[in-house]
PDB file of C-alpha atoms in Angstrom:
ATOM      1  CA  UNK A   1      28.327  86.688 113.083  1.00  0.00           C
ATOM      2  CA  UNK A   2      30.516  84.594 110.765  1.00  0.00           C
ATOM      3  CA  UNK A   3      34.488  84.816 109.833  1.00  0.00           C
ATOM      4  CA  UNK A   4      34.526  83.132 106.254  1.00  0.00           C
ATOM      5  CA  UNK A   5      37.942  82.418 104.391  1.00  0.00           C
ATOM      6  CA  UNK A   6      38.228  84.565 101.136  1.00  0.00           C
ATOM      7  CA  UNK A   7      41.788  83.441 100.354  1.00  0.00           C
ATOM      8  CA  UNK A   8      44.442  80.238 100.423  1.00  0.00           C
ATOM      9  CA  UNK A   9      46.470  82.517 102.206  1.00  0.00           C
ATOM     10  CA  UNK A  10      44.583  83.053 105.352  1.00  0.00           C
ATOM     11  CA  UNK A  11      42.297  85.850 104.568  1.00  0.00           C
ATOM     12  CA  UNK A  12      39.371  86.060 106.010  1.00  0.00           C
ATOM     13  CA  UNK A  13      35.925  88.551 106.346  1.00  0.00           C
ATOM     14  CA  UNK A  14      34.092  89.000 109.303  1.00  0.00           C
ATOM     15  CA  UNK A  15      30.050  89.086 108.804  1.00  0.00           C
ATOM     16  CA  UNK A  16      27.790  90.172 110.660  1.00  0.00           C
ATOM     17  CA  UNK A  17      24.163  90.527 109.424  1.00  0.00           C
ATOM     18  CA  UNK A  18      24.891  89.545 105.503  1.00  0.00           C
ATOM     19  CA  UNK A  19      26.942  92.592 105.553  1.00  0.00           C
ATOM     20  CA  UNK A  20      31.286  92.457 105.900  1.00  0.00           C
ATOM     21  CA  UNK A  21      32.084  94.458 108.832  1.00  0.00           C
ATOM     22  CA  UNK A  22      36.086  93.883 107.767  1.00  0.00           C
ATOM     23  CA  UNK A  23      38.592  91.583 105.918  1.00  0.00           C
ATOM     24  CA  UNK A  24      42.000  90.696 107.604  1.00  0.00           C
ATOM     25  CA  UNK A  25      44.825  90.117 104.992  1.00  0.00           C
ATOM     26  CA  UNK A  26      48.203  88.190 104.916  1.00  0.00           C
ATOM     27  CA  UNK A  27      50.175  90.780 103.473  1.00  0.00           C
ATOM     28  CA  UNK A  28      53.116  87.856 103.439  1.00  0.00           C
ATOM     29  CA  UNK A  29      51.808  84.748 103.998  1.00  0.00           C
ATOM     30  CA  UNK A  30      55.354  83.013 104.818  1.00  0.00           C
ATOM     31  CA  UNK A  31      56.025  85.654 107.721  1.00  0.00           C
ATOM     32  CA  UNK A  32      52.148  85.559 109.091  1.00  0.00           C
ATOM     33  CA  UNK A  33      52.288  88.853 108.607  1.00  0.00           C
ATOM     34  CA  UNK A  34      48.475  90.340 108.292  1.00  0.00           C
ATOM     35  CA  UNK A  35      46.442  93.867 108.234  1.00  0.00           C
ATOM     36  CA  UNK A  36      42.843  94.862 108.543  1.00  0.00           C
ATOM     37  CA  UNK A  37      40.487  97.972 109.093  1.00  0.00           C
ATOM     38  CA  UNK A  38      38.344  97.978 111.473  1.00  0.00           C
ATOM     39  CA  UNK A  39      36.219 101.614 112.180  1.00  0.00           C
ATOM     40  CA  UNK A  40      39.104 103.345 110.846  1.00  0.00           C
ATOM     41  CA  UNK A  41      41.670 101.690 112.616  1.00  0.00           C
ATOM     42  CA  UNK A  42      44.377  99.966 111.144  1.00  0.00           C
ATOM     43  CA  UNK A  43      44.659  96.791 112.495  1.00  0.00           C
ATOM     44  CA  UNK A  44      48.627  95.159 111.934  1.00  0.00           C
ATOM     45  CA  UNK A  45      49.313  91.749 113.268  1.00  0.00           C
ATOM     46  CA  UNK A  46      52.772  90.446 113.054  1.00  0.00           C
ATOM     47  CA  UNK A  47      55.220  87.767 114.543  1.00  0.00           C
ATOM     48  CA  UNK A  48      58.100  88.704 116.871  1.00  0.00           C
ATOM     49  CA  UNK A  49      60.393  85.681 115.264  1.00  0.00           C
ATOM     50  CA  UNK A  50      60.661  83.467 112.472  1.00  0.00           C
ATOM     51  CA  UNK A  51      59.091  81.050 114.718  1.00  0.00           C
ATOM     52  CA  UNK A  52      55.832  82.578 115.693  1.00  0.00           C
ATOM     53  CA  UNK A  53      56.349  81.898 119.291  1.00  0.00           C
ATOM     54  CA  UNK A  54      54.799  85.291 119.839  1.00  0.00           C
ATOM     55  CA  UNK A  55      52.876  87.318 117.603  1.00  0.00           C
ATOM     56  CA  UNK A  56      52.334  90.993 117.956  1.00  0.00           C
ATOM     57  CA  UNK A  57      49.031  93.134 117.688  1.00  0.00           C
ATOM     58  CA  UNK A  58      49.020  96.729 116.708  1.00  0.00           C
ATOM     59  CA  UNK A  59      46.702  99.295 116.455  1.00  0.00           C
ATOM     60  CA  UNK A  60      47.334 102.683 114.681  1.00  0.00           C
ATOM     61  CA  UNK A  61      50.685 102.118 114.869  1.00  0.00           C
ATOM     62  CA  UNK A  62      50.912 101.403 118.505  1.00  0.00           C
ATOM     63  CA  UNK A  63      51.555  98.327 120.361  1.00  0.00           C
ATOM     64  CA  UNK A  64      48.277  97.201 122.190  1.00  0.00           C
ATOM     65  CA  UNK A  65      48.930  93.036 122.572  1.00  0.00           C
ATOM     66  CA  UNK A  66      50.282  90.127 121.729  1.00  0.00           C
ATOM     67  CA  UNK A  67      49.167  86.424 120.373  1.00  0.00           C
ATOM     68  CA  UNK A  68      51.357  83.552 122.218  1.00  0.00           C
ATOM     69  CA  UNK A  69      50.993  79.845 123.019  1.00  0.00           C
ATOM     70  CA  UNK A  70      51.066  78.184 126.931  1.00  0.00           C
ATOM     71  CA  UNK A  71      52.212  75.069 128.044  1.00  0.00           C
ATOM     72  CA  UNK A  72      48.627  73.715 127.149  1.00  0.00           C
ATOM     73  CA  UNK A  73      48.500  74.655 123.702  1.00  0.00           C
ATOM     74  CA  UNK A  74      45.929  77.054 124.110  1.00  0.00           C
ATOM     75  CA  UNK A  75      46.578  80.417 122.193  1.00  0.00           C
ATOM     76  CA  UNK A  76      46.857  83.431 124.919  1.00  0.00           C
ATOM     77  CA  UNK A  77      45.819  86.566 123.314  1.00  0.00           C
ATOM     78  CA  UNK A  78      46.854  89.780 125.633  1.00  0.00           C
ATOM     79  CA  UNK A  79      45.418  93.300 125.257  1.00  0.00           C
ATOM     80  CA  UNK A  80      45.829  96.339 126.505  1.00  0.00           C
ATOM     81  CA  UNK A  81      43.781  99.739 127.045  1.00  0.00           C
ATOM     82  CA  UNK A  82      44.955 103.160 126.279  1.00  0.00           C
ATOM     83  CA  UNK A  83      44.970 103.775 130.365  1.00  0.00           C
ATOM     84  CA  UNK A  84      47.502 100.372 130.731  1.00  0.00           C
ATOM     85  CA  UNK A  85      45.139  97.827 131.845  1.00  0.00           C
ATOM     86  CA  UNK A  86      45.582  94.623 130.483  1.00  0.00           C
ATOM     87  CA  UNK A  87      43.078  91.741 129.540  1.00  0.00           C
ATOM     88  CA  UNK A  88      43.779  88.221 128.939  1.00  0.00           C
ATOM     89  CA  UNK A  89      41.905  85.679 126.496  1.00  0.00           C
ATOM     90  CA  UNK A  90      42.299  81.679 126.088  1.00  0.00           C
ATOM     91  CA  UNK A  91      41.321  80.546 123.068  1.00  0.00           C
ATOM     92  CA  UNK A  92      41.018  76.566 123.182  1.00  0.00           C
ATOM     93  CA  UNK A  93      40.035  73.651 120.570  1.00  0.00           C
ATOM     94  CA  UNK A  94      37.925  71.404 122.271  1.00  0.00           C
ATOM     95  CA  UNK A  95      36.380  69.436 119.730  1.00  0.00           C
ATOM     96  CA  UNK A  96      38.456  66.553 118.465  1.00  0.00           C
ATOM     97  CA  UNK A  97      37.411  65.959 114.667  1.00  0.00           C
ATOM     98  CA  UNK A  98      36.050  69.179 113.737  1.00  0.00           C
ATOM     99  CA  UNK A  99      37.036  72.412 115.233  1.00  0.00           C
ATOM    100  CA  UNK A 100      35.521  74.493 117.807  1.00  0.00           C
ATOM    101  CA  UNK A 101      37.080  77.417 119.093  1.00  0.00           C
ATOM    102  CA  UNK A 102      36.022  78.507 122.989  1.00  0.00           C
ATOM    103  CA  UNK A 103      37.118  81.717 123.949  1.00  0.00           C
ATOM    104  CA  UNK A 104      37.294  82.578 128.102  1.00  0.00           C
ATOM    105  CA  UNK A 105      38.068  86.033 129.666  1.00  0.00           C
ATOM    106  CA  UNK A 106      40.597  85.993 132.524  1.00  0.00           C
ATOM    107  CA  UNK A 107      38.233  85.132 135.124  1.00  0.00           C
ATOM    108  CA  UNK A 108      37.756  82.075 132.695  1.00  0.00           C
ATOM    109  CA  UNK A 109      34.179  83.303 131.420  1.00  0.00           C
ATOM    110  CA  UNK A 110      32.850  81.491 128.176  1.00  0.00           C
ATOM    111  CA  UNK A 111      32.936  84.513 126.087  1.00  0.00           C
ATOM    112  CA  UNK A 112      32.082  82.882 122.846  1.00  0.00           C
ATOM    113  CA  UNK A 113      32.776  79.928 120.124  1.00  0.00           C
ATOM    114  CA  UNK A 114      34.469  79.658 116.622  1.00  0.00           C
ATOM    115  CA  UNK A 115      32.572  76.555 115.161  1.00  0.00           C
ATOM    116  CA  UNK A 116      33.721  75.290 112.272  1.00  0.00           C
ATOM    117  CA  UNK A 117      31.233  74.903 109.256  1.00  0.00           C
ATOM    118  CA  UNK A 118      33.206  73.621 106.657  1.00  0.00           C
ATOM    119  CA  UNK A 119      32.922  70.393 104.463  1.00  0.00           C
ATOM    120  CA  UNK A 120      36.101  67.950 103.640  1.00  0.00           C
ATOM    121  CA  UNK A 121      36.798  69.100 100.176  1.00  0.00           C
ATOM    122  CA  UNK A 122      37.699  72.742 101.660  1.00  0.00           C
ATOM    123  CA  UNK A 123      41.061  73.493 102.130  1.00  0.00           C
ATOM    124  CA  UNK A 124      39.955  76.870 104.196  1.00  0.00           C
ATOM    125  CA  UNK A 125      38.225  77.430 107.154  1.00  0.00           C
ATOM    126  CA  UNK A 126      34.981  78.944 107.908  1.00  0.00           C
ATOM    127  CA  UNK A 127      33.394  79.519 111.670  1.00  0.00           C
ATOM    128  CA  UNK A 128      29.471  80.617 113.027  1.00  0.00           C
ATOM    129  CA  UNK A 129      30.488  82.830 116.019  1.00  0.00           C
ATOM    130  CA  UNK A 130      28.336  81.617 119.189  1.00  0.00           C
ATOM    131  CA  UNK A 131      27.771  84.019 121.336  1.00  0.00           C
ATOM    132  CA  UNK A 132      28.088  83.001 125.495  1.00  0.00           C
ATOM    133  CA  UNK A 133      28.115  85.473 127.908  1.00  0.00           C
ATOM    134  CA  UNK A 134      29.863  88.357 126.023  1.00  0.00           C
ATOM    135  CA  UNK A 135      31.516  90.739 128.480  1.00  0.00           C
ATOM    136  CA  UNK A 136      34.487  92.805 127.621  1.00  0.00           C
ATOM    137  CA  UNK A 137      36.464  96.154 127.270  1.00  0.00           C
ATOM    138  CA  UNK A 138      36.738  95.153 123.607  1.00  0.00           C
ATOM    139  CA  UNK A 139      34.353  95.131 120.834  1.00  0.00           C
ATOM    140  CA  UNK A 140      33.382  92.064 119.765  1.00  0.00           C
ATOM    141  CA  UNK A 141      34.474  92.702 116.280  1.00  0.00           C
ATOM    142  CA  UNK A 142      38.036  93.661 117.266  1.00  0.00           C
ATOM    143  CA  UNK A 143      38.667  90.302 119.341  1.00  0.00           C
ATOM    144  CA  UNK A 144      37.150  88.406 116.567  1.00  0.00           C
ATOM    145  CA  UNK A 145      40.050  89.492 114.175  1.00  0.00           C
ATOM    146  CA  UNK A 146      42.202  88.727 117.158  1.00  0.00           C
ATOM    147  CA  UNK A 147      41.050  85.318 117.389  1.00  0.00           C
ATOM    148  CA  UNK A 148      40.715  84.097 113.640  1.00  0.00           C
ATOM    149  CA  UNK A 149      44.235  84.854 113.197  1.00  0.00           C
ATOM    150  CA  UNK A 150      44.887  83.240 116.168  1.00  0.00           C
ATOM    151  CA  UNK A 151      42.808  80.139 114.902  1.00  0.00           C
ATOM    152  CA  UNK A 152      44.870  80.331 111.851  1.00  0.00           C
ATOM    153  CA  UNK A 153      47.939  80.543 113.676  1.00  0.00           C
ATOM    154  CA  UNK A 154      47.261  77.613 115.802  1.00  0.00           C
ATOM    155  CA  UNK A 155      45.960  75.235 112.922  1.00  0.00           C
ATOM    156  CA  UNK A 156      49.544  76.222 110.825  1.00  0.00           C
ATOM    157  CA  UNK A 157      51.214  75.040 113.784  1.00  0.00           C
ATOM    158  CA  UNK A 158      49.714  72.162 115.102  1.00  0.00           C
ATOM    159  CA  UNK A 159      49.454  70.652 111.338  1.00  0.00           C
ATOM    160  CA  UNK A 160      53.171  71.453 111.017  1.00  0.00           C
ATOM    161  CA  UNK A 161      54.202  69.407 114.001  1.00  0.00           C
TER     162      UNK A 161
END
């Protein structure tokens, strides 16, 4: 699978066998505000504040998560099920000159990896997903929206600092 930028703004597709399984867009790029489709849901992703502490995730309307930073500077990306339960997800950097994204369940399981792929003279920012040991209540398409916005998110802020 591959999320590959298709805008300045922040858009990006998600790929997955040659074929686009989804696009998220910044509907207003200044307010980080962003939608997608994904199986027929409609995917709305949109900060709390003007300072994007704390970003949140709907789905159909309804509430199901939010995106915030810890004390680390690791993003924290919370969901939560129809029946209440919640599910916690750490997306870290840990390269230092080009990026790559690990995301860890709760229990602090390597889920999977954002690697970056792009060249200097791009402004935008394209990632191979590398799949770990994949085990969740979400599909794997859903948290990868999740996360490239959150990836987005953390790259305006740490380049704005």
């Amino acid at each position: 699978m591959k999320i590959i930028s298709s805008s300045g703004k922040g858009n990006f597709k998600l790929i997955k066998n040659d074929d686009e399984v989804c696009e998220l867009v910044y509907t207003n790029w200044f307010l980080e505000k962003a939608k997608a489709v994904l199986n027929g849901n409609n995917i709305e992703i949109k900060p709390k504040n003007i300072w994007t502490s704390k970003v949140d995730i709907f789905k159909n309307k309804s509430q199901i998560g939010d995106i915030t930073f810890n004390l680390k500077g690791h993003m924290v990306i919370r969901l939560e099920k129809e029946n209440g339960k919640e599910f916690n997800y750490l997306l870290k950097n840990k390269a230092k000159w080009k990026l790559r994204f690990e995301v860890f369940n709760e229990s602090e399981a390597h889920q999977f990896s954002l690697n970056s792929v792009n060249k200097w003279t791009k402004l935008n920012y394209d990632y191979d997903v590398e799949m770990a040991d994949y085990n969740s209540e979400f599909e794997i398409e859903e948290l990868l929206i999740y996360c490239g916005y959150a990836a987005n998110l953390y790259l305006a802020i740490i380049s704005a600092v």
